[in-house]
Coordinates of C-alpha atoms and ligand atoms in Angstrom, one line a residue:
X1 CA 126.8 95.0 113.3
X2 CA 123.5 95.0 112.5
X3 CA 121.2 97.6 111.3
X4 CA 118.1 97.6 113.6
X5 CA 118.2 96.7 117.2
X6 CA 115.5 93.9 116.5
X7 CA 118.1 91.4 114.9
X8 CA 120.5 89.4 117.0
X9 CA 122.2 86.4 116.9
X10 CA 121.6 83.4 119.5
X11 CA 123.8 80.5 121.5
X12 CA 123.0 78.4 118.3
X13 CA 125.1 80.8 116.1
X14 CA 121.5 81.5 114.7
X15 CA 119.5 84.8 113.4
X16 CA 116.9 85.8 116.1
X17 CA 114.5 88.8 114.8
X18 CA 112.3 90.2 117.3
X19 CA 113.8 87.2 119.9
X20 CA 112.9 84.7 117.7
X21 CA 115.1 82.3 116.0
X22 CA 114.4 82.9 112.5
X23 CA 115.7 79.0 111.8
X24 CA 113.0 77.6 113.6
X25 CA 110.2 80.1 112.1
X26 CA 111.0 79.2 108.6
X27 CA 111.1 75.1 109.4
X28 CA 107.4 75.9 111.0
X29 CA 106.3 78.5 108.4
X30 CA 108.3 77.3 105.5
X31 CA 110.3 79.5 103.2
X32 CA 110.1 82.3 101.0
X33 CA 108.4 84.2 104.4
X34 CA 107.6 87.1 105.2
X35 CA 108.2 87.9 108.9
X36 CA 107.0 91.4 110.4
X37 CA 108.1 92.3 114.2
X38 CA 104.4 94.0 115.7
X39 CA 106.1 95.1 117.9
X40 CA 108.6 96.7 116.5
X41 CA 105.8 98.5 114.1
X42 CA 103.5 99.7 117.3
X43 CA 106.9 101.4 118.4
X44 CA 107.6 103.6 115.0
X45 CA 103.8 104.2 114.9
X46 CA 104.4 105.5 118.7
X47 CA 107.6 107.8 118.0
X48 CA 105.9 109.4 115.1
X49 CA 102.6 109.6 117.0
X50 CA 104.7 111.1 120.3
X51 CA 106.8 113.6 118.8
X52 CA 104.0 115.1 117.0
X53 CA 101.9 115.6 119.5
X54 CA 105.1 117.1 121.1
X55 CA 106.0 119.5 118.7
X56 CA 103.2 119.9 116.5
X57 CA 100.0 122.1 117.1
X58 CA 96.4 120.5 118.1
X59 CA 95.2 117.7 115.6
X60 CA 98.3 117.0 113.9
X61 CA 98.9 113.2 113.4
X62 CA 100.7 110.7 111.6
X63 CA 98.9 108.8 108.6
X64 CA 100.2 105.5 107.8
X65 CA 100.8 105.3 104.1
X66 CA 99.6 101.8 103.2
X67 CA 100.9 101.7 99.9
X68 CA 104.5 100.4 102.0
X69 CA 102.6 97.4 102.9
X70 CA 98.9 96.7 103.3
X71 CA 96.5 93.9 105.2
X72 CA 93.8 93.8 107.3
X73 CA 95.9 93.0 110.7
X74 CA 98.3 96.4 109.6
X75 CA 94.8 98.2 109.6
X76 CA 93.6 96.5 112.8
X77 CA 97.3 97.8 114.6
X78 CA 96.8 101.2 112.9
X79 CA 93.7 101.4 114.2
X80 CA 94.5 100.6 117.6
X81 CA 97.7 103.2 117.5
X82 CA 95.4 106.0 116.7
X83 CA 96.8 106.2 113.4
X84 CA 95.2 107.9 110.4
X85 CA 96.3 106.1 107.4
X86 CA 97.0 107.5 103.9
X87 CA 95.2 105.0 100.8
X88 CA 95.6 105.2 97.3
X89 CA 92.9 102.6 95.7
X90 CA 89.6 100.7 96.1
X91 CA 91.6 97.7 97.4
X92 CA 93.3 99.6 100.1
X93 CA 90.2 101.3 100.9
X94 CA 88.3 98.0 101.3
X95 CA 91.0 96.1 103.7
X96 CA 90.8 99.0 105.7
X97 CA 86.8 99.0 106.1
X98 CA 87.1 95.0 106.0
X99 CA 89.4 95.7 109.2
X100 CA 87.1 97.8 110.7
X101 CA 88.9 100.7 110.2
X102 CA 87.3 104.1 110.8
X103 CA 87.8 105.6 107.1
X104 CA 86.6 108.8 108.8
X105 CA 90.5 108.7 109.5
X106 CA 91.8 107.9 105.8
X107 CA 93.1 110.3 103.3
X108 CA 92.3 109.4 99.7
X109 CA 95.6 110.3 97.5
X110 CA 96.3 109.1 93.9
X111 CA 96.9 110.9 90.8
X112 CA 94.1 109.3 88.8
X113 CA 91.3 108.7 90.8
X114 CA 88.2 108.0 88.5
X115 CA 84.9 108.3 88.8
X116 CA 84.2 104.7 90.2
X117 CA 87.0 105.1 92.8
X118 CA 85.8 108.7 94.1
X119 CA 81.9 107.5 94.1
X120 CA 83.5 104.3 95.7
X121 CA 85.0 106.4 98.6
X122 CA 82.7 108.3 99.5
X123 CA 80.2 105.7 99.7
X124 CA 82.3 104.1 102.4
X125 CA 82.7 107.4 104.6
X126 CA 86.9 108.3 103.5
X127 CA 87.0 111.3 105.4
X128 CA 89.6 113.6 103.2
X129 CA 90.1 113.4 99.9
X130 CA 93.7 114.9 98.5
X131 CA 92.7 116.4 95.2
X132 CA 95.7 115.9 92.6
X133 CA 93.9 118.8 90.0
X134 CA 90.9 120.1 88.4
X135 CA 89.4 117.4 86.9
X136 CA 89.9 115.5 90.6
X137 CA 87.9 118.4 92.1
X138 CA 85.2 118.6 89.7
X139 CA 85.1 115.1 90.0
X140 CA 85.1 115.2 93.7
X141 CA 82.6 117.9 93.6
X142 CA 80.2 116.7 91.6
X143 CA 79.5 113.5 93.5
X144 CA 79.7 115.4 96.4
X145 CA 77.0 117.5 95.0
X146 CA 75.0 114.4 94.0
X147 CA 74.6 113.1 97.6
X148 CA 73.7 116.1 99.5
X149 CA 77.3 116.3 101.5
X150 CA 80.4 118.7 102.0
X151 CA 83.3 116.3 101.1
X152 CA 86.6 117.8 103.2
X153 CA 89.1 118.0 100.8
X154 CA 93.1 118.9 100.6
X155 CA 95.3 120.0 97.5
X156 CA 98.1 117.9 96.2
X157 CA 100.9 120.8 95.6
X158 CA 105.0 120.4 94.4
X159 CA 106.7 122.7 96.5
X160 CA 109.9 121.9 93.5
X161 CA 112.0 120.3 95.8
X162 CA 114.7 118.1 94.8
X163 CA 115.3 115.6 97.3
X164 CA 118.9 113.9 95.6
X165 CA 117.1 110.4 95.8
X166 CA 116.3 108.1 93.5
X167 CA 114.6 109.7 90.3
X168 CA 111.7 107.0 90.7
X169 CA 110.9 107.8 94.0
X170 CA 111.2 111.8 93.6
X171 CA 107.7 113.6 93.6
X172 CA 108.2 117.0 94.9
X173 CA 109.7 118.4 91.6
X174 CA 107.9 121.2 89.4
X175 CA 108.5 118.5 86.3
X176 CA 106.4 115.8 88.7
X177 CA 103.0 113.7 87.4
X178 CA 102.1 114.7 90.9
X179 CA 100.2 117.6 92.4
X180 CA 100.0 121.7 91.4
X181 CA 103.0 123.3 91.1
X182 CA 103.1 126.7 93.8
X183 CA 106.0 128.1 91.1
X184 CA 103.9 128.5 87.8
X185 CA 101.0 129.4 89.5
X186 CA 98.8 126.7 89.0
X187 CA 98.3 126.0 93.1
X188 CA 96.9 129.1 93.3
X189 CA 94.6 129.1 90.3
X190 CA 93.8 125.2 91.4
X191 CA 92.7 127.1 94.7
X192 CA 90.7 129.3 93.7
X193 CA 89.2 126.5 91.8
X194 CA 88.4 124.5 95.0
X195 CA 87.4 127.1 97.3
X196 CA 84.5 128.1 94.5
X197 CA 82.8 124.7 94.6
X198 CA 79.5 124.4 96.7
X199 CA 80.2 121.0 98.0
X200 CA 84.0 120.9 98.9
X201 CA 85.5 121.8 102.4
X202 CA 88.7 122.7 101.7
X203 CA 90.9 121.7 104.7
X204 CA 94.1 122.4 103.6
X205 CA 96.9 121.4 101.4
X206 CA 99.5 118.3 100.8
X207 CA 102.6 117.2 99.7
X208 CA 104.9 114.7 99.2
X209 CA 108.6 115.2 98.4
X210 CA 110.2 112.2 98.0
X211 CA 110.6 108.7 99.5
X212 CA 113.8 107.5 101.4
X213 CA 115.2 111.2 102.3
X214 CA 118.3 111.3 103.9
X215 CA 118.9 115.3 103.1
X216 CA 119.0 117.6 106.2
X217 CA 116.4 119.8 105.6
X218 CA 114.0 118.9 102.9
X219 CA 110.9 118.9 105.2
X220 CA 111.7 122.0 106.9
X221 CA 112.3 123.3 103.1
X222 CA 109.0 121.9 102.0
X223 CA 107.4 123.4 105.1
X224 CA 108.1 126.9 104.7
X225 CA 107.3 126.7 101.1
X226 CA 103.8 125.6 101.9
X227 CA 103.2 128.0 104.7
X228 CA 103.7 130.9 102.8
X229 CA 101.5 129.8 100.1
X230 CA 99.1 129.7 102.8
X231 CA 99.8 132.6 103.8
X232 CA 99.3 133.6 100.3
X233 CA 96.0 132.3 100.0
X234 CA 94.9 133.9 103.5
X235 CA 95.5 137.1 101.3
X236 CA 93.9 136.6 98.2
X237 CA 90.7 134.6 99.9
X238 CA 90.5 135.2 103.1
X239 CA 90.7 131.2 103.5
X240 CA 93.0 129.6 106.0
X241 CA 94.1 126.5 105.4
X242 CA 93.6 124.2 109.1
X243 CA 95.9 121.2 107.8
X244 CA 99.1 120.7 106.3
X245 CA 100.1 117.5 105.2
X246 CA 104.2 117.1 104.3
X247 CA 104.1 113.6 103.1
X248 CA 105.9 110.5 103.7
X249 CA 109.6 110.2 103.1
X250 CA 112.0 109.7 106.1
X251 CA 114.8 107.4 105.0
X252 CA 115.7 103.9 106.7
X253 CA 118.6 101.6 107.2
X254 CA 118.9 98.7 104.8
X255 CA 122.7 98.7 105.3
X256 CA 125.2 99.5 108.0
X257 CA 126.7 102.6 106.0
X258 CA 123.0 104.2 105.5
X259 CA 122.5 106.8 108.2
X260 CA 119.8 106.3 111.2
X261 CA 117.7 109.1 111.7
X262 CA 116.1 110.1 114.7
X263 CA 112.3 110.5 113.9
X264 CA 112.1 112.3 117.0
X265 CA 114.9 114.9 116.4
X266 CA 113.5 115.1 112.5
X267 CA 109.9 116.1 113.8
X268 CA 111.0 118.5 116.9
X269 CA 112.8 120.6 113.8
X270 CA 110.1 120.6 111.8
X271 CA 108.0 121.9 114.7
X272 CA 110.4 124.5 115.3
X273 CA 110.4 125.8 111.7
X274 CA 106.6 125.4 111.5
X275 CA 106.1 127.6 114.7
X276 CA 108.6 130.1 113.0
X277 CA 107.3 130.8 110.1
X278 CA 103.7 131.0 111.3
X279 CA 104.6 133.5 113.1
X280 CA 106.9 135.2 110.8
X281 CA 104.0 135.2 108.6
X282 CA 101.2 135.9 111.1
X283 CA 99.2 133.1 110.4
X284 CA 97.8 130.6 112.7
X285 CA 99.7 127.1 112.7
X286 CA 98.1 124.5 110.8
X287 CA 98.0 120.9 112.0
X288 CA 100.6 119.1 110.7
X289 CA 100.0 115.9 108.7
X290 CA 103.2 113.4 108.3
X291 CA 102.7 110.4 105.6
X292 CA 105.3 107.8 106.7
X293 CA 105.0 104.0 105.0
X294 CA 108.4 102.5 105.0
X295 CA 109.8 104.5 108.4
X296 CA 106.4 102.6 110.2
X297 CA 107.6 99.1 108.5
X298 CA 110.4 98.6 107.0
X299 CA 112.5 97.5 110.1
X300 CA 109.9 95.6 111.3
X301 CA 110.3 93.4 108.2
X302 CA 112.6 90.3 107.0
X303 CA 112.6 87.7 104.5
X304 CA 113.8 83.9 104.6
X305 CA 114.5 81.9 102.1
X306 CA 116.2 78.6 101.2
X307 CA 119.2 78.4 99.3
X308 CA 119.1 75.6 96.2
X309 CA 121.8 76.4 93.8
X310 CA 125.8 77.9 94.3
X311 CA 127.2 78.1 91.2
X312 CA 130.4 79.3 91.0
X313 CA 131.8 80.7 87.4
X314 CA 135.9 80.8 88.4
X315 CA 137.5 84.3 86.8
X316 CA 134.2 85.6 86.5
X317 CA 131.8 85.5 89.3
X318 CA 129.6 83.1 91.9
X319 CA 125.8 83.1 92.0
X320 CA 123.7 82.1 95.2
X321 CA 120.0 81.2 94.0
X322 CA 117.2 81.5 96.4
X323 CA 113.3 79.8 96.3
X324 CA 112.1 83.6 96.3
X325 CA 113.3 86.8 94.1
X326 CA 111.8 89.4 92.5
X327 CA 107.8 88.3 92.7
X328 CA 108.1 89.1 96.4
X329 CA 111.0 91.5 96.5
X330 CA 111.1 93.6 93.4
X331 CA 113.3 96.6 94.7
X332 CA 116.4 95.7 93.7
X333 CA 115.0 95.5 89.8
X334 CA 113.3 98.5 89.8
X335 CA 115.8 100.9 92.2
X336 CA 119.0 98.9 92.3
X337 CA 118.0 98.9 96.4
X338 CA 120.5 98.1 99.1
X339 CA 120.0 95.5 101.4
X340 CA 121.7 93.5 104.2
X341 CA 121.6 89.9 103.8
X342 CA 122.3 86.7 106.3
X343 CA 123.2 83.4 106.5
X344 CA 120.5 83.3 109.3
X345 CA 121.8 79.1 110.2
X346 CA 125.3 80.2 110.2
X347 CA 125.9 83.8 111.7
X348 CA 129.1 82.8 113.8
X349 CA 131.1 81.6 110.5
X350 CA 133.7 83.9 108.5
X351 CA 131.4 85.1 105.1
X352 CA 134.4 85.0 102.4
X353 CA 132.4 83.9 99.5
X354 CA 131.2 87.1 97.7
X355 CA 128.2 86.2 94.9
X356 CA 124.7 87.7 93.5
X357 CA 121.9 86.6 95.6
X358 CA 119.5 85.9 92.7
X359 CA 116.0 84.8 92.3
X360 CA 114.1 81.7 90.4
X361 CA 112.5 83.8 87.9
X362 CA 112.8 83.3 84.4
X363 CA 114.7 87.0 84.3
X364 CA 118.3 87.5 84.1
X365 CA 117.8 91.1 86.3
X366 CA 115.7 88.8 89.0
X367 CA 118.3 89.8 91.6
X368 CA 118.0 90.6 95.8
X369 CA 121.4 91.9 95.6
X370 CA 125.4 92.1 94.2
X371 CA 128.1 90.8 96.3
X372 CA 126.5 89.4 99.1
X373 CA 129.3 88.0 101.4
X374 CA 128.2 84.6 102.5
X375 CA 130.1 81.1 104.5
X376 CA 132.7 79.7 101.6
X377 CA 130.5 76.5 101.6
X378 CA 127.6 77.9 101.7
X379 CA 124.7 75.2 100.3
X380 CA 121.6 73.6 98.8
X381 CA 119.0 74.8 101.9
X382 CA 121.3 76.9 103.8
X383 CA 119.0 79.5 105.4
X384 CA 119.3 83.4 104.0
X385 CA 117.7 86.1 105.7
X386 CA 117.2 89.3 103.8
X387 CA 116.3 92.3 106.2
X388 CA 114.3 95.2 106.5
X389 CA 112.0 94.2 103.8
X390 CA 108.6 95.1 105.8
X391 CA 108.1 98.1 103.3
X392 CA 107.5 98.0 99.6
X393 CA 107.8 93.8 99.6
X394 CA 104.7 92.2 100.1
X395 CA 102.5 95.3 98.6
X396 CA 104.8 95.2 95.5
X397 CA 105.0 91.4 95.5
X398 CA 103.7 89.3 92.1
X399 CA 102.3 86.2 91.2
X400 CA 105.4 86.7 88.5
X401 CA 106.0 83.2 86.8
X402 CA 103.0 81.7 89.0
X403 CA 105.0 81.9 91.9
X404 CA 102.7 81.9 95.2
X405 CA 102.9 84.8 97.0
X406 CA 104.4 83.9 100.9
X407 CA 102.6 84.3 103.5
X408 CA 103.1 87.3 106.5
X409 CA 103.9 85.7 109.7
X410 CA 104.1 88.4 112.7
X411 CA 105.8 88.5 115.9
X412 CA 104.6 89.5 118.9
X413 CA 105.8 89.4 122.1
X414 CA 107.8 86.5 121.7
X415 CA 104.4 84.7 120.1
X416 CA 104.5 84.4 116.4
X417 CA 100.8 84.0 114.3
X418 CA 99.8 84.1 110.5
X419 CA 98.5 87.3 109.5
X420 CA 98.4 86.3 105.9
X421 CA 98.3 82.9 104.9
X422 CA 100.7 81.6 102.0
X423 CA 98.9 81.3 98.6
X424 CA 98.1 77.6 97.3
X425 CA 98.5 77.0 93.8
X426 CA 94.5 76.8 93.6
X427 CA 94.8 80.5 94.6
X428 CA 96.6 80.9 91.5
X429 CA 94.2 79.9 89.5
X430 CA 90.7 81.0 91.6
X431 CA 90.6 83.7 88.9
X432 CA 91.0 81.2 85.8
X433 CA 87.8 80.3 83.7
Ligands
PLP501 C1 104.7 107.0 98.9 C2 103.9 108.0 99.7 C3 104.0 108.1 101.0 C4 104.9 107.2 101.9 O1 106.2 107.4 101.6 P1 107.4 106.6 102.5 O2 108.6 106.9 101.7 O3 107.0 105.2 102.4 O4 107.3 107.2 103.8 C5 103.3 109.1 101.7 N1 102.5 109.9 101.0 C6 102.4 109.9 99.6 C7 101.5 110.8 98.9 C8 103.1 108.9 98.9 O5 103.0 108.9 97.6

């Protein structure tokens, strides 16, 4: 019935998430609110963390990919799960450090760092940058040069994988913005390029194929690829790469027909192809990076809101208006995302009444979701639950229309505490002059 093991439903008829009844969180928290199950994160971080060790050869670890959903208690749990963790700006960067995360352990991606960001970064101690082209590693290299240090460094490469997602989220093409493609050539020239600068430590190369794959073997596919352009490269240079980093990606379930993969499984193939090829190839097994975001949070994430307006058009269609919408969930606007949403006061009922779940924004397309099945009278502040929303939500959410931004509460061991407070309306305007 439901698609993570962390929802239930209690003796009230009521939604619990992480064995908390999600009625009684949003009348102490009030609604729109963000709720993330700590718990359920530590595990992902754990399976990931596990099976790599398992399968993988020494130093290979997951990196969280904060860009799925960034705070300074995210940083503080990554921290404490050993996790290195994957940033993409100054503003990631700086939560992390203001977290007291060792940015030894971060990986600096991006497709456009500038010159303020990559001075900004190494400042602060980010232990690997991932170079995106040659402007990034002349850039890299000259500030490097300028303070006296080797900067460790990996190449952002498109293996020109298709990965039948979404076409937003689909990086590891030859046509992408992202990366050196290894068909034309250019990873090798871009290569060449890196291993001839005075400053740069070259530890290896990345990629990133996709977001929210499903497709049986696109990591193993991506793998291979890589490995015998590093086995190329051990040819032409001499150079062996000692990290390889495939990227985020694993799919999750935001509705009961969406597969659940087992992370575990996923990673003990990959191993096996890794160790494979190596030795096909005779070259010594990299570490293995992985780059998940929404596979760490996205189940550990739901949404309440209140219901205000029903309004029913007969012939044509009904609409169910929510006090959130697309300032703090924008996925179903920009990706026509799937989601699975609750009557969280009324779970027991029959849900014949099929409508849009929309937002309050001024914006016809501010929509959660189409034909969302919901009780026949459902009403003015009726409780909906929207779930797995702990990915790509609050890092994506707005202050669109001068809505506040809700606050993160999480849940821990049966506890629940602010991580992030709700914004006040004199939040809204701190910036104004
Ligand atoms: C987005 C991204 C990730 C995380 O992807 P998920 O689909 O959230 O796992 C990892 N690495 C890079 C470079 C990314 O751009």
């Amino acid at each position: 019935m439901f698609t993570c093991d962390n929802l239930g439903v209690n003796d009230a008829g009521r939604l619990t998430f992480a064995g908390q009844d999600a009625a009684a969180l949003a009348e102490r928290y009030g609604t729109p609110l963000y709720l993330m199950d700590e718990d359920r994160v530590r595990r992902n971080c754990r399976l990931y963390r596990d099976a790599m060790r398992a399968h993988f050869a020494e130093g290979s670890r997951p990196l969280y990919a904060g860009k799925a959903c960034a705070f300074k208690q995210l940083y503080r749990i990554m921290s404490e799960e050993g996790m290195g963790v994957d940033v993409v700006s100054r503003g990631e960067i700086h939560t992390a450090a203001q977290a007291g995360y060792d940015l030894a352990n971060a990986y600096f991606h991006g497709n456009n760092k500038t010159d303020v960001d990559v001075a900004f970064a190494m400042e602060r101690g980010v232990g690997y940058f991932v170079a995106d082209g040659a402007e990034e590693v002349s850039a890299i290299e000259a500030e490097a040069a300028k303070r006296g240090i080797r900067q460790k460094v990996l190449l952002r490469l498109t293996p020109g994988i298709d990965t039948h997602t979404y076409e937003a989220v689909n990086t590891g093409k030859v046509d992408s913005k992202f990366g050196a493609a290894v068909e034309t050539g250019q990873a090798a020239e871009l290569t060449a390029f890196a291993l001839s600068q005075a400053h740069l430590d070259l530890a290896g190369f990345h990629c990133h194929v996709g977001s929210q794959v499903f497709a049986e073997d696109v990591f193993e596919r991506a793998a291979i690829i890589m490995l015998e352009f590093i086995a190329d490269m051990r040819k032409a240079h001499g150079y062996e790469a000692r990290q390889l980093d495939l990227g985020g990606g694993y799919g999750v379930r935001y509705v009961a027909d969406d597969p659940a993969l087992d992370i575990a499984e996923k990673i003990a193939s990959v191993g096996k192809t890794v160790r494979e090829t190596c030795a096909r190839l005779g070259i010594r097994a990299p570490a293995i990076l992985l780059e998940p975001g929404r596979s760490i949070v996205a189940d550990a994430g739901l949404t309440l809101y209140t219901v205000g307006a029903v309004k029913r058009i007969p012939g044509y269609k009904n609409y169910v208006s929510i006090d959130g919408g697309m300032a703090d969930n924008p996925r179903f606007a920009l990706y026509r995302s799937r989601y699975t949403c609750l009557p969280a006061g009324r779970m027991n009922e029959p849900r014949p009444f099929v409508c849009d779940l929309v937002g309050r924004c001024c914006e016809s397309g501010d929509v959660i979701q189409k034909d969302v099945s919901l009780p026949a009278d459902i009403r003015r502040g009726d409780l909906i639950a929207v779930c797995t929303t702990g990915a790509y939500n609050y890092s994506m959410a707005s202050n669109y229309n001068r809505l506040p931004r809700p606050p993160v509460v999480m849940l821990r061991g049966g506890e629940a505490y602010v991580a992030v407070r709700r914004e006040s309306l004199d939040d809204l305007t701190a910036l104004d002059v």
